[in-house]
Amino acid sequence: MKTIGNLAWLLLGGILIALIYYIVGLMMCITIIGIPFGAQLFKLGTYTLSPFGRELVNGPNEPGCLSVVMNLIWILMGWWEIALLHLAAGLIFCITLIGIPLGLEHFKLALASIFPFGKEIRQTYA
């Protein structure tokens, strides 16, 4: 089921979303200050390529002070707009019965794109 979900995800825009994350991540890595933000965009892009069967969870340690500060800077820089776009896409996909799983993945991506620092990608074995 994960394979079918990931294939449908990629065909219905997942490749485009991941490509945008990677391109913007490369642009952020041009400056030294932007490298941590570019790394988070690469993480979101990797998660976007196959979201079914994977999840973004807190890292091995609880998010520390630096993660909180970086998440705050992330939000103040305007990256919350990514979350709004994922919410809108999730609502659009949830209109049809077949699109509900894709919409739910967009909702997970919206949450992940608000606070990406201190998170890591893990496989789910369900």
N, CA, C and O atoms as a Tinker XYZ file with bonds, in Angstrom:
   504  protein
     1  N      0.819000   -1.189000    0.000000    73     2
     2  CA     0.000000    0.000000    0.000000    64     1     3
     3  C      0.866000    1.259000    0.000000    63     2     4     5
     4  O      0.522000    2.263000   -0.622000    81     3
     5  N      2.023000    1.186000    0.725000    73     3     6
     6  CA     2.914000    2.342000    0.759000    64     5     7
     7  C      3.441000    2.659000   -0.629000    63     6     8     9
     8  O      3.576000    3.828000   -0.993000    81     7
     9  N      3.740000    1.620000   -1.409000    73     7    10
    10  CA     4.281000    1.828000   -2.745000    64     9    11
    11  C      3.258000    2.499000   -3.647000    63    10    12    13
    12  O      3.596000    3.417000   -4.394000    81    11
    13  N      2.020000    2.054000   -3.586000    73    11    14
    14  CA     0.961000    2.655000   -4.401000    64    13    15
    15  C      0.736000    4.102000   -3.975000    63    14    16    17
    16  O      0.581000    4.986000   -4.817000    81    15
    17  N      0.719000    4.340000   -2.659000    73    15    18
    18  CA     0.541000    5.700000   -2.158000    64    17    19
    19  C      1.672000    6.624000   -2.592000    63    18    20    21
    20  O      1.428000    7.759000   -3.002000    81    19
    21  N      2.906000    6.142000   -2.503000    73    19    22
    22  CA     4.046000    6.960000   -2.919000    64    21    23
    23  C      4.038000    7.209000   -4.416000    63    22    24    25
    24  O      4.392000    8.301000   -4.859000    81    23
    25  N      3.642000    6.219000   -5.204000    73    23    26
    26  CA     3.571000    6.405000   -6.648000    64    25    27
    27  C      2.506000    7.436000   -7.005000    63    26    28    29
    28  O      2.748000    8.317000   -7.830000    81    27
    29  N      1.330000    7.332000   -6.392000    73    27    30
    30  CA     0.271000    8.315000   -6.636000    64    29    31
    31  C      0.718000    9.699000   -6.189000    63    30    32    33
    32  O      0.441000   10.695000   -6.857000    81    31
    33  N      1.413000    9.756000   -5.052000    73    31    34
    34  CA     1.910000   11.024000   -4.532000    64    33    35
    35  C      2.864000   11.682000   -5.531000    63    34    36    37
    36  O      2.749000   12.875000   -5.813000    81    35
    37  N      3.802000   10.903000   -6.062000    73    35    38
    38  CA     4.772000   11.451000   -7.005000    64    37    39
    39  C      4.104000   11.917000   -8.294000    63    38    40    41
    40  O      4.458000   12.965000   -8.833000    81    39
    41  N      3.144000   11.147000   -8.788000    73    39    42
    42  CA     2.484000   11.505000  -10.034000    64    41    43
    43  C      1.579000   12.728000   -9.886000    63    42    44    45
    44  O      1.366000   13.461000  -10.852000    81    43
    45  N      1.048000   12.949000   -8.688000    73    43    46
    46  CA     0.114000   14.057000   -8.473000    64    45    47
    47  C      0.786000   15.271000   -7.827000    63    46    48    49
    48  O      0.132000   16.042000   -7.125000    81    47
    49  N      2.071000   15.439000   -8.061000    73    47    50
    50  CA     2.726000   16.669000   -7.638000    64    49    51
    51  C      3.849000   16.513000   -6.646000    63    50    52    53
    52  O      4.513000   17.501000   -6.332000    81    51
    53  N      4.093000   15.334000   -6.142000    73    51    54
    54  CA     5.153000   15.142000   -5.158000    64    53    55
    55  C      6.537000   15.439000   -5.704000    63    54    56    57
    56  O      7.388000   15.975000   -4.995000    81    55
    57  N      6.765000   15.088000   -6.974000    73    55    58
    58  CA     8.069000   15.372000   -7.588000    64    57    59
    59  C      8.286000   16.872000   -7.688000    63    58    60    61
    60  O      9.382000   17.367000   -7.425000    81    59
    61  N      7.243000   17.593000   -8.069000    73    59    62
    62  CA     7.344000   19.047000   -8.202000    64    61    63
    63  C      7.631000   19.701000   -6.849000    63    62    64    65
    64  O      8.461000   20.606000   -6.761000    81    63
    65  N      6.958000   19.255000   -5.813000    73    63    66
    66  CA     7.171000   19.821000   -4.477000    64    65    67
    67  C      8.599000   19.550000   -4.018000    63    66    68    69
    68  O      9.269000   20.446000   -3.505000    81    67
    69  N      9.068000   18.312000   -4.201000    73    67    70
    70  CA    10.434000   17.977000   -3.791000    64    69    71
    71  C     11.455000   18.781000   -4.582000    63    70    72    73
    72  O     12.446000   19.248000   -4.020000    81    71
    73  N     11.225000   18.945000   -5.870000    73    71    74
    74  CA    12.133000   19.727000   -6.709000    64    73    75
    75  C     12.204000   21.173000   -6.229000    63    74    76    77
    76  O     13.285000   21.760000   -6.184000    81    75
    77  N     11.071000   21.743000   -5.873000    73    75    78
    78  CA    11.060000   23.111000   -5.353000    64    77    79
    79  C     11.833000   23.185000   -4.044000    63    78    80    81
    80  O     12.617000   24.113000   -3.841000    81    79
    81  N     11.620000   22.214000   -3.148000    73    79    82
    82  CA    12.371000   22.199000   -1.888000    64    81    83
    83  C     13.873000   22.129000   -2.156000    63    82    84    85
    84  O     14.646000   22.843000   -1.517000    81    83
    85  N     14.293000   21.280000   -3.090000    73    83    86
    86  CA    15.721000   21.129000   -3.376000    64    85    87
    87  C     16.316000   22.384000   -4.014000    63    86    88    89
    88  O     17.424000   22.788000   -3.659000    81    87
    89  N     15.603000   22.998000   -4.940000    73    87    90
    90  CA    16.123000   24.207000   -5.592000    64    89    91
    91  C     16.251000   25.346000   -4.594000    63    90    92    93
    92  O     17.277000   26.025000   -4.559000    81    91
    93  N     15.228000   25.563000   -3.788000    73    91    94
    94  CA    15.305000   26.628000   -2.790000    64    93    95
    95  C     16.372000   26.296000   -1.743000    63    94    96    97
    96  O     17.052000   27.198000   -1.254000    81    95
    97  N     16.528000   25.012000   -1.392000    73    95    98
    98  CA    17.584000   24.613000   -0.468000    64    97    99
    99  C     18.963000   24.919000   -1.007000    63    98   100   101
   100  O     19.837000   25.374000   -0.269000    81    99
   101  N     19.167000   24.669000   -2.307000    73    99   102
   102  CA    20.452000   25.012000   -2.928000    64   101   103
   103  C     20.691000   26.516000   -2.899000    63   102   104   105
   104  O     21.810000   26.965000   -2.650000    81   103
   105  N     19.644000   27.294000   -3.154000    73   103   106
   106  CA    19.793000   28.751000   -3.121000    64   105   107
   107  C     20.103000   29.243000   -1.705000    63   106   108   109
   108  O     20.861000   30.197000   -1.530000    81   107
   109  N     19.518000   28.595000   -0.701000    73   107   110
   110  CA    19.792000   28.993000    0.684000    64   109   111
   111  C     21.230000   28.647000    1.072000    63   110   112   113
   112  O     21.825000   29.332000    1.905000    81   111
   113  N     21.784000   27.608000    0.488000    73   111   114
   114  CA    23.146000   27.181000    0.833000    64   113   115
   115  C     24.227000   28.042000    0.188000    63   114   116   117
   116  O     25.414000   27.793000    0.400000    81   115
   117  N     23.850000   29.032000   -0.582000    73   115   118
   118  CA    24.853000   29.913000   -1.182000    64   117   119
   119  C     25.597000   30.687000   -0.101000    63   118   120   121
   120  O     26.807000   30.888000   -0.200000    81   119
   121  N     24.877000   31.121000    0.927000    73   119   122
   122  CA    25.529000   31.848000    2.018000    64   121   123
   123  C     25.757000   30.909000    3.200000    63   122   124   125
   124  O     25.056000   29.909000    3.354000    81   123
   125  N     26.723000   31.235000    4.014000    73   123   126
   126  CA    27.012000   30.411000    5.193000    64   125   127
   127  C     25.851000   30.467000    6.180000    63   126   128   129
   128  O     25.521000   29.460000    6.806000    81   127
   129  N     25.233000   31.628000    6.322000    73   127   130
   130  CA    24.118000   31.772000    7.262000    64   129   131
   131  C     22.921000   30.932000    6.822000    63   130   132   133
   132  O     22.162000   30.455000    7.666000    81   131
   133  N     22.744000   30.747000    5.524000    73   131   134
   134  CA    21.596000   30.013000    5.015000    64   133   135
   135  C     21.754000   28.509000    4.996000    63   134   136   137
   136  O     20.783000   27.803000    4.725000    81   135
   137  N     22.946000   27.988000    5.274000    73   135   138
   138  CA    23.185000   26.539000    5.188000    64   137   139
   139  C     22.269000   25.732000    6.120000    63   138   140   141
   140  O     21.731000   24.718000    5.675000    81   139
   141  N     22.060000   26.121000    7.386000    73   139   142
   142  CA    21.149000   25.326000    8.213000    64   141   143
   143  C     19.719000   25.293000    7.669000    63   142   144   145
   144  O     19.024000   24.284000    7.787000    81   143
   145  N     19.294000   26.403000    7.074000    73   143   146
   146  CA    17.946000   26.447000    6.512000    64   145   147
   147  C     17.873000   25.614000    5.235000    63   146   148   149
   148  O     16.866000   24.954000    4.979000    81   147
   149  N     18.932000   25.644000    4.440000    73   147   150
   150  CA    18.991000   24.800000    3.247000    64   149   151
   151  C     18.969000   23.324000    3.612000    63   150   152   153
   152  O     18.335000   22.521000    2.928000    81   151
   153  N     19.662000   22.965000    4.694000    73   151   154
   154  CA    19.673000   21.564000    5.139000    64   153   155
   155  C     18.267000   21.112000    5.538000    63   154   156   157
   156  O     17.888000   19.970000    5.282000    81   155
   157  N     17.500000   21.999000    6.159000    73   155   158
   158  CA    16.130000   21.646000    6.541000    64   157   159
   159  C     15.249000   21.494000    5.302000    63   158   160   161
   160  O     14.370000   20.634000    5.260000    81   159
   161  N     15.489000   22.329000    4.300000    73   159   162
   162  CA    14.732000   22.194000    3.060000    64   161   163
   163  C     15.078000   20.890000    2.347000    63   162   164   165
   164  O     14.202000   20.271000    1.744000    81   163
   165  N     16.352000   20.458000    2.404000    73   163   166
   166  CA    16.729000   19.163000    1.831000    64   165   167
   167  C     16.020000   18.031000    2.583000    63   166   168   169
   168  O     15.571000   17.061000    1.973000    81   167
   169  N     15.925000   18.164000    3.907000    73   167   170
   170  CA    15.236000   17.146000    4.708000    64   169   171
   171  C     13.758000   17.071000    4.309000    63   170   172   173
   172  O     13.212000   15.981000    4.141000    81   171
   173  N     13.115000   18.238000    4.158000    73   171   174
   174  CA    11.713000   18.246000    3.753000    64   173   175
   175  C     11.545000   17.704000    2.336000    63   174   176   177
   176  O     10.563000   17.020000    2.046000    81   175
   177  N     12.506000   18.008000    1.447000    73   175   178
   178  CA    12.444000   17.481000    0.090000    64   177   179
   179  C     12.571000   15.969000    0.053000    63   178   180   181
   180  O     11.868000   15.300000   -0.704000    81   179
   181  N     13.464000   15.432000    0.869000    73   179   182
   182  CA    13.634000   13.977000    0.941000    64   181   183
   183  C     12.376000   13.316000    1.495000    63   182   184   185
   184  O     11.945000   12.271000    1.008000    81   183
   185  N     11.796000   13.934000    2.515000    73   183   186
   186  CA    10.559000   13.405000    3.089000    64   185   187
   187  C      9.417000   13.483000    2.080000    63   186   188   189
   188  O      8.543000   12.617000    2.057000    81   187
   189  N      9.426000   14.515000    1.253000    73   187   190
   190  CA     8.370000   14.709000    0.268000    64   189   191
   191  C      8.430000   13.683000   -0.859000    63   190   192   193
   192  O      7.401000   13.383000   -1.466000    81   191
   193  N      9.595000   13.146000   -1.149000    73   191   194
   194  CA     9.693000   12.164000   -2.234000    64   193   195
   195  C      8.947000   10.871000   -1.938000    63   194   196   197
   196  O      8.429000   10.240000   -2.859000    81   195
   197  N      8.882000   10.467000   -0.689000    73   195   198
   198  CA     8.118000    9.259000   -0.341000    64   197   199
   199  C      7.580000    9.388000    1.085000    63   198   200   201
   200  O      8.159000    8.834000    2.020000    81   199
   201  N      6.481000   10.113000    1.250000    73   199   202
   202  CA     5.966000   10.341000    2.603000    64   201   203
   203  C      5.222000    9.152000    3.206000    63   202   204   205
   204  O      5.121000    9.048000    4.428000    81   203
   205  N      4.699000    8.253000    2.369000    73   203   206
   206  CA     3.975000    7.108000    2.914000    64   205   207
   207  C      4.969000    6.112000    3.493000    63   206   208   209
   208  O      5.915000    5.706000    2.818000    81   207
   209  N      4.755000    5.722000    4.731000    73   207   210
   210  CA     5.660000    4.792000    5.396000    64   209   211
   211  C      6.813000    5.476000    6.102000    63   210   212   213
   212  O      7.714000    4.807000    6.608000    81   211
   213  N      6.798000    6.800000    6.144000    73   211   214
   214  CA     7.841000    7.558000    6.841000    64   213   215
   215  C      7.177000    8.662000    7.639000    63   214   216   217
   216  O      6.048000    9.062000    7.352000    81   215
   217  N      7.881000    9.145000    8.631000    73   215   218
   218  CA     7.365000   10.262000    9.419000    64   217   219
   219  C      8.517000   11.098000    9.939000    63   218   220   221
   220  O      9.635000   10.609000   10.099000    81   219
   221  N      8.233000   12.359000   10.201000    73   219   222
   222  CA     9.205000   13.246000   10.821000    64   221   223
   223  C      8.923000   13.263000   12.313000    63   222   224   225
   224  O      7.831000   13.641000   12.739000    81   223
   225  N      9.891000   12.859000   13.099000    73   223   226
   226  CA     9.730000   12.803000   14.550000    64   225   227
   227  C     10.867000   13.588000   15.199000    63   226   228   229
   228  O     11.852000   13.931000   14.546000    81   227
   229  N     10.715000   13.865000   16.492000    73   227   230
   230  CA    11.797000   14.522000   17.218000    64   229   231
   231  C     13.042000   13.655000   17.167000    63   230   232   233
   232  O     12.960000   12.427000   17.194000    81   231
   233  N     14.193000   14.307000   17.093000    73   231   234
   234  CA    15.461000   13.604000   17.004000    64   233   235
   235  C     15.745000   12.781000   18.250000    63   234   236   237
   236  O     14.898000   12.680000   19.138000    81   235
   237  N     16.938000   12.189000   18.320000    73   235   238
   238  CA    17.271000   11.333000   19.457000    64   237   239
   239  C     17.235000   12.089000   20.783000    63   238   240   241
   240  O     16.913000   11.511000   21.821000    81   239
   241  N     17.557000   13.349000   20.752000    73   239   242
   242  CA    17.458000   14.177000   21.944000    64   241   243
   243  C     16.268000   15.111000   21.785000    63   242   244   245
   244  O     15.834000   15.395000   20.669000    81   243
   245  N     15.751000   15.582000   22.898000    73   243   246
   246  CA    14.676000   16.566000   22.821000    64   245   247
   247  C     15.202000   17.814000   22.130000    63   246   248   249
   248  O     16.373000   18.160000   22.285000    81   247
   249  N     14.343000   18.500000   21.361000    73   247   250
   250  CA    14.806000   19.728000   20.716000    64   249   251
   251  C     15.339000   20.715000   21.752000    63   250   252   253
   252  O     14.669000   21.017000   22.740000    81   251
   253  N     16.530000   21.205000   21.518000    73   251   254
   254  CA    17.173000   22.100000   22.471000    64   253   255
   255  C     16.874000   23.550000   22.181000    63   254   256   257
   256  O     16.020000   23.887000   21.361000    81   255
   257  N     17.598000   24.387000   22.872000    73   255   258
   258  CA    17.409000   25.825000   22.755000    64   257   259
   259  C     17.714000   26.306000   21.342000    63   258   260   261
   260  O     17.008000   27.162000   20.810000    81   259
   261  N     18.759000   25.760000   20.737000    73   259   262
   262  CA    19.123000   26.179000   19.385000    64   261   263
   263  C     18.032000   25.814000   18.385000    63   262   264   265
   264  O     17.741000   26.591000   17.476000    81   263
   265  N     17.428000   24.646000   18.543000    73   263   266
   266  CA    16.334000   24.254000   17.646000    64   265   267
   267  C     15.153000   25.191000   17.780000    63   266   268   269
   268  O     14.522000   25.549000   16.785000    81   267
   269  N     14.850000   25.589000   19.003000    73   267   270
   270  CA    13.731000   26.504000   19.226000    64   269   271
   271  C     14.016000   27.854000   18.577000    63   270   272   273
   272  O     13.141000   28.427000   17.928000    81   271
   273  N     15.235000   28.365000   18.749000    73   271   274
   274  CA    15.608000   29.652000   18.156000    64   273   275
   275  C     15.583000   29.558000   16.636000    63   274   276   277
   276  O     15.079000   30.462000   15.969000    81   275
   277  N     16.118000   28.479000   16.082000    73   275   278
   278  CA    16.144000   28.328000   14.625000    64   277   279
   279  C     14.725000   28.166000   14.066000    63   278   280   281
   280  O     14.428000   28.681000   12.988000    81   279
   281  N     13.845000   27.457000   14.787000    73   279   282
   282  CA    12.456000   27.347000   14.347000    64   281   283
   283  C     11.771000   28.710000   14.377000    63   282   284   285
   284  O     10.965000   29.018000   13.499000    81   283
   285  N     12.082000   29.521000   15.376000    73   283   286
   286  CA    11.511000   30.867000   15.461000    64   285   287
   287  C     11.982000   31.723000   14.290000    63   286   288   289
   288  O     11.183000   32.432000   13.678000    81   287
   289  N     13.278000   31.662000   13.975000    73   287   290
   290  CA    13.808000   32.396000   12.822000    64   289   291
   291  C     13.166000   31.881000   11.542000    63   290   292   293
   292  O     12.832000   32.663000   10.652000    81   291
   293  N     12.994000   30.563000   11.450000    73   291   294
   294  CA    12.357000   29.934000   10.284000    64   293   295
   295  C     10.965000   30.522000   10.063000    63   294   296   297
   296  O     10.603000   30.865000    8.938000    81   295
   297  N     10.188000   30.636000   11.135000    73   295   298
   298  CA     8.830000   31.170000   11.039000    64   297   299
   299  C      8.863000   32.651000   10.679000    63   298   300   301
   300  O      8.091000   33.099000    9.831000    81   299
   301  N      9.749000   33.415000   11.317000    73   299   302
   302  CA     9.830000   34.853000   11.054000    64   301   303
   303  C     10.307000   35.157000    9.633000    63   302   304   305
   304  O      9.992000   36.217000    9.092000    81   303
   305  N     11.059000   34.244000    9.025000    73   303   306
   306  CA    11.527000   34.443000    7.651000    64   305   307
   307  C     10.407000   34.228000    6.631000    63   306   308   309
   308  O     10.593000   34.501000    5.446000    81   307
   309  N      9.268000   33.748000    7.072000    73   307   310
   310  CA     8.147000   33.568000    6.159000    64   309   311
   311  C      7.921000   32.159000    5.676000    63   310   312   313
   312  O      7.129000   31.951000    4.757000    81   311
   313  N      8.591000   31.175000    6.266000    73   311   314
   314  CA     8.416000   29.800000    5.818000    64   313   315
   315  C      7.094000   29.215000    6.283000    63   314   316   317
   316  O      6.748000   28.102000    5.886000    81   315
   317  N      6.341000   29.936000    7.119000    73   315   318
   318  CA     5.010000   29.469000    7.516000    64   317   319
   319  C      4.081000   29.429000    6.307000    63   318   320   321
   320  O      3.063000   28.737000    6.324000    81   319
   321  N      4.432000   30.174000    5.256000    73   319   322
   322  CA     3.614000   30.158000    4.051000    64   321   323
   323  C      3.623000   28.779000    3.392000    63   322   324   325
   324  O      2.642000   28.384000    2.761000    81   323
   325  N      4.722000   28.051000    3.538000    73   323   326
   326  CA     4.774000   26.682000    3.013000    64   325   327
   327  C      3.699000   25.841000    3.699000    63   326   328   329
   328  O      3.007000   25.055000    3.053000    81   327
   329  N      3.570000   26.012000    4.999000    73   327   330
   330  CA     2.558000   25.259000    5.742000    64   329   331
   331  C      1.154000   25.602000    5.252000    63   330   332   333
   332  O      0.309000   24.716000    5.126000    81   331
   333  N      0.899000   26.884000    4.975000    73   331   334
   334  CA    -0.418000   27.268000    4.455000    64   333   335
   335  C     -0.685000   26.646000    3.087000    63   334   336   337
   336  O     -1.810000   26.240000    2.796000    81   335
   337  N      0.347000   26.572000    2.250000    73   335   338
   338  CA     0.180000   25.937000    0.940000    64   337   339
   339  C     -0.108000   24.447000    1.077000    63   338   340   341
   340  O     -0.938000   23.900000    0.351000    81   339
   341  N      0.581000   23.790000    2.015000    73   339   342
   342  CA     0.302000   22.361000    2.243000    64   341   343
   343  C     -1.104000   22.164000    2.810000    63   342   344   345
   344  O     -1.781000   21.198000    2.458000    81   343
   345  N     -1.545000   23.065000    3.680000    73   343   346
   346  CA    -2.910000   22.964000    4.203000    64   345   347
   347  C     -3.938000   23.132000    3.088000    63   346   348   349
   348  O     -4.916000   22.386000    3.028000    81   347
   349  N     -3.724000   24.104000    2.209000    73   347   350
   350  CA    -4.650000   24.314000    1.097000    64   349   351
   351  C     -4.664000   23.103000    0.168000    63   350   352   353
   352  O     -5.731000   22.656000   -0.254000    81   351
   353  N     -3.479000   22.568000   -0.154000    73   351   354
   354  CA    -3.411000   21.386000   -1.016000    64   353   355
   355  C     -4.084000   20.192000   -0.345000    63   354   356   357
   356  O     -4.764000   19.407000   -1.005000    81   355
   357  N     -3.894000   20.054000    0.972000    73   355   358
   358  CA    -4.534000   18.965000    1.699000    64   357   359
   359  C     -6.046000   19.062000    1.648000    63   358   360   361
   360  O     -6.730000   18.053000    1.480000    81   359
   361  N     -6.571000   20.267000    1.790000    73   359   362
   362  CA    -8.019000   20.443000    1.708000    64   361   363
   363  C     -8.541000   20.130000    0.314000    63   362   364   365
   364  O     -9.608000   19.535000    0.166000    81   363
   365  N     -7.793000   20.528000   -0.707000    73   363   366
   366  CA    -8.208000   20.239000   -2.084000    64   365   367
   367  C     -8.203000   18.732000   -2.337000    63   366   368   369
   368  O     -9.133000   18.207000   -2.949000    81   367
   369  N     -7.170000   18.036000   -1.877000    73   367   370
   370  CA    -7.105000   16.589000   -2.086000    64   369   371
   371  C     -8.189000   15.866000   -1.296000    63   370   372   373
   372  O     -8.673000   14.823000   -1.734000    81   371
   373  N     -8.576000   16.394000   -0.149000    73   371   374
   374  CA    -9.578000   15.717000    0.679000    64   373   375
   375  C    -10.998000   15.853000    0.131000    63   374   376   377
   376  O    -11.933000   15.293000    0.704000    81   375
   377  N    -11.172000   16.579000   -0.954000    73   375   378
   378  CA   -12.500000   16.703000   -1.553000    64   377   379
   379  C    -12.956000   15.360000   -2.105000    63   378   380   381
   380  O    -14.131000   15.010000   -1.996000    81   379
   381  N    -12.032000   14.602000   -2.698000    73   379   382
   382  CA   -12.390000   13.297000   -3.262000    64   381   383
   383  C    -12.013000   12.191000   -2.286000    63   382   384   385
   384  O    -11.112000   12.351000   -1.464000    81   383
   385  N    -12.693000   11.103000   -2.386000    73   383   386
   386  CA   -12.436000    9.968000   -1.508000    64   385   387
   387  C    -11.057000    9.374000   -1.753000    63   386   388   389
   388  O    -10.372000    8.982000   -0.808000    81   387
   389  N    -10.647000    9.306000   -3.015000    73   387   390
   390  CA    -9.343000    8.746000   -3.354000    64   389   391
   391  C     -8.217000    9.664000   -2.902000    63   390   392   393
   392  O     -7.126000    9.192000   -2.584000    81   391
   393  N     -8.464000   10.962000   -2.870000    73   391   394
   394  CA    -7.433000   11.924000   -2.508000    64   393   395
   395  C     -7.222000   12.107000   -1.027000    63   394   396   397
   396  O     -6.292000   12.812000   -0.635000    81   395
   397  N     -8.044000   11.504000   -0.179000    73   395   398
   398  CA    -7.927000   11.700000    1.272000    64   397   399
   399  C     -6.550000   11.293000    1.809000    63   398   400   401
   400  O     -5.973000   12.056000    2.585000    81   399
   401  N     -5.992000   10.135000    1.442000    73   399   402
   402  CA    -4.648000    9.813000    1.952000    64   401   403
   403  C     -3.596000   10.841000    1.533000    63   402   404   405
   404  O     -2.693000   11.158000    2.308000    81   403
   405  N     -3.709000   11.359000    0.317000    73   403   406
   406  CA    -2.769000   12.375000   -0.131000    64   405   407
   407  C     -2.963000   13.674000    0.645000    63   406   408   409
   408  O     -1.994000   14.354000    0.984000    81   407
   409  N     -4.203000   14.008000    0.919000    73   407   410
   410  CA    -4.485000   15.197000    1.718000    64   409   411
   411  C     -3.930000   15.072000    3.126000    63   410   412   413
   412  O     -3.392000   16.035000    3.673000    81   411
   413  N     -4.056000   13.893000    3.713000    73   411   414
   414  CA    -3.513000   13.681000    5.060000    64   413   415
   415  C     -1.995000   13.819000    5.072000    63   414   416   417
   416  O     -1.424000   14.320000    6.040000    81   415
   417  N     -1.342000   13.378000    4.003000    73   415   418
   418  CA     0.113000   13.552000    3.914000    64   417   419
   419  C      0.478000   15.022000    3.795000    63   418   420   421
   420  O      1.494000   15.454000    4.340000    81   419
   421  N     -0.334000   15.794000    3.092000    73   419   422
   422  CA    -0.090000   17.236000    3.021000    64   421   423
   423  C     -0.244000   17.874000    4.400000    63   422   424   425
   424  O      0.498000   18.795000    4.740000    81   423
   425  N     -1.202000   17.393000    5.199000    73   423   426
   426  CA    -1.362000   17.930000    6.545000    64   425   427
   427  C     -0.132000   17.618000    7.407000    63   426   428   429
   428  O      0.305000   18.454000    8.198000    81   427
   429  N      0.429000   16.391000    7.247000    73   427   430
   430  CA     1.656000   16.050000    7.973000    64   429   431
   431  C      2.821000   16.925000    7.510000    63   430   432   433
   432  O      3.645000   17.343000    8.323000    81   431
   433  N      2.889000   17.199000    6.219000    73   431   434
   434  CA     3.945000   18.066000    5.702000    64   433   435
   435  C      3.768000   19.492000    6.193000    63   434   436   437
   436  O      4.756000   20.189000    6.425000    81   435
   437  N      2.536000   19.938000    6.356000    73   435   438
   438  CA     2.301000   21.290000    6.872000    64   437   439
   439  C      2.852000   21.414000    8.287000    63   438   440   441
   440  O      3.497000   22.407000    8.622000    81   439
   441  N      2.599000   20.417000    9.104000    73   439   442
   442  CA     3.124000   20.445000   10.473000    64   441   443
   443  C      4.642000   20.362000   10.478000    63   442   444   445
   444  O      5.303000   21.043000   11.263000    81   443
   445  N      5.191000   19.535000    9.611000    73   443   446
   446  CA     6.650000   19.390000    9.548000    64   445   447
   447  C      7.318000   20.648000    9.020000    63   446   448   449
   448  O      8.445000   20.956000    9.406000    81   447
   449  N      6.639000   21.382000    8.139000    73   447   450
   450  CA     7.262000   22.570000    7.558000    64   449   451
   451  C      7.187000   23.787000    8.471000    63   450   452   453
   452  O      7.821000   24.803000    8.186000    81   451
   453  N      6.436000   23.713000    9.551000    73   451   454
   454  CA     6.419000   24.835000   10.498000    64   453   455
   455  C      7.626000   24.749000   11.424000    63   454   456   457
   456  O      8.305000   25.751000   11.648000    81   455
   457  N      7.901000   23.560000   11.965000    73   455   458
   458  CA     8.997000   23.375000   12.916000    64   457   459
   459  C      9.941000   22.276000   12.434000    63   458   460   461
   460  O      9.904000   21.177000   12.989000    81   459
   461  N     10.790000   22.518000   11.425000    73   459   462
   462  CA    11.631000   21.437000   10.900000    64   461   463
   463  C     12.883000   21.158000   11.722000    63   462   464   465
   464  O     13.421000   20.054000   11.644000    81   463
   465  N     13.362000   22.112000   12.502000    73   463   466
   466  CA    14.605000   21.906000   13.249000    64   465   467
   467  C     14.352000   20.969000   14.422000    63   466   468   469
   468  O     13.327000   21.067000   15.097000    81   467
   469  N     15.286000   20.067000   14.658000    73   467   470
   470  CA    15.164000   19.093000   15.742000    64   469   471
   471  C     14.377000   17.858000   15.352000    63   470   472   473
   472  O     14.058000   17.037000   16.212000    81   471
   473  N     14.055000   17.706000   14.069000    73   471   474
   474  CA    13.296000   16.552000   13.590000    64   473   475
   475  C     14.187000   15.662000   12.738000    63   474   476   477
   476  O     15.192000   16.112000   12.188000    81   475
   477  N     13.809000   14.401000   12.637000    73   475   478
   478  CA    14.495000   13.471000   11.742000    64   477   479
   479  C     13.459000   12.560000   11.096000    63   478   480   481
   480  O     12.361000   12.376000   11.621000    81   479
   481  N     13.824000   11.996000    9.951000    73   479   482
   482  CA    12.921000   11.120000    9.197000    64   481   483
   483  C     13.113000    9.695000    9.686000    63   482   484   485
   484  O     14.239000    9.207000    9.779000    81   483
   485  N     12.006000    9.031000    9.998000    73   483   486
   486  CA    12.050000    7.621000   10.433000    64   485   487
   487  C     11.056000    6.811000    9.628000    63   486   488   489
   488  O     10.015000    7.313000    9.204000    81   487
   489  N     11.394000    5.550000    9.426000    73   487   490
   490  CA    10.475000    4.611000    8.770000    64   489   491
   491  C      9.420000    4.188000    9.768000    63   490   492   493
   492  O      9.704000    4.015000   10.953000    81   491
   493  N      8.195000    4.021000    9.281000    73   491   494
   494  CA     7.147000    3.444000   10.123000    64   493   495
   495  C      6.937000    2.001000    9.684000    63   494   496   497
   496  O      6.945000    1.705000    8.489000    81   495
   497  N      6.754000    1.130000   10.618000    73   495   498
   498  CA     6.595000   -0.290000   10.320000    64   497   499
   499  C      5.197000   -0.735000   10.733000    63   498   500   501
   500  O      5.032000   -1.583000   11.611000    81   499
   501  N      4.198000   -0.149000   10.087000    73   499   502
   502  CA     2.823000   -0.520000   10.417000    64   501   503
   503  C      2.167000   -1.237000    9.271000    63   502   504
   504  O      1.003000   -1.625000    9.371000    81   503
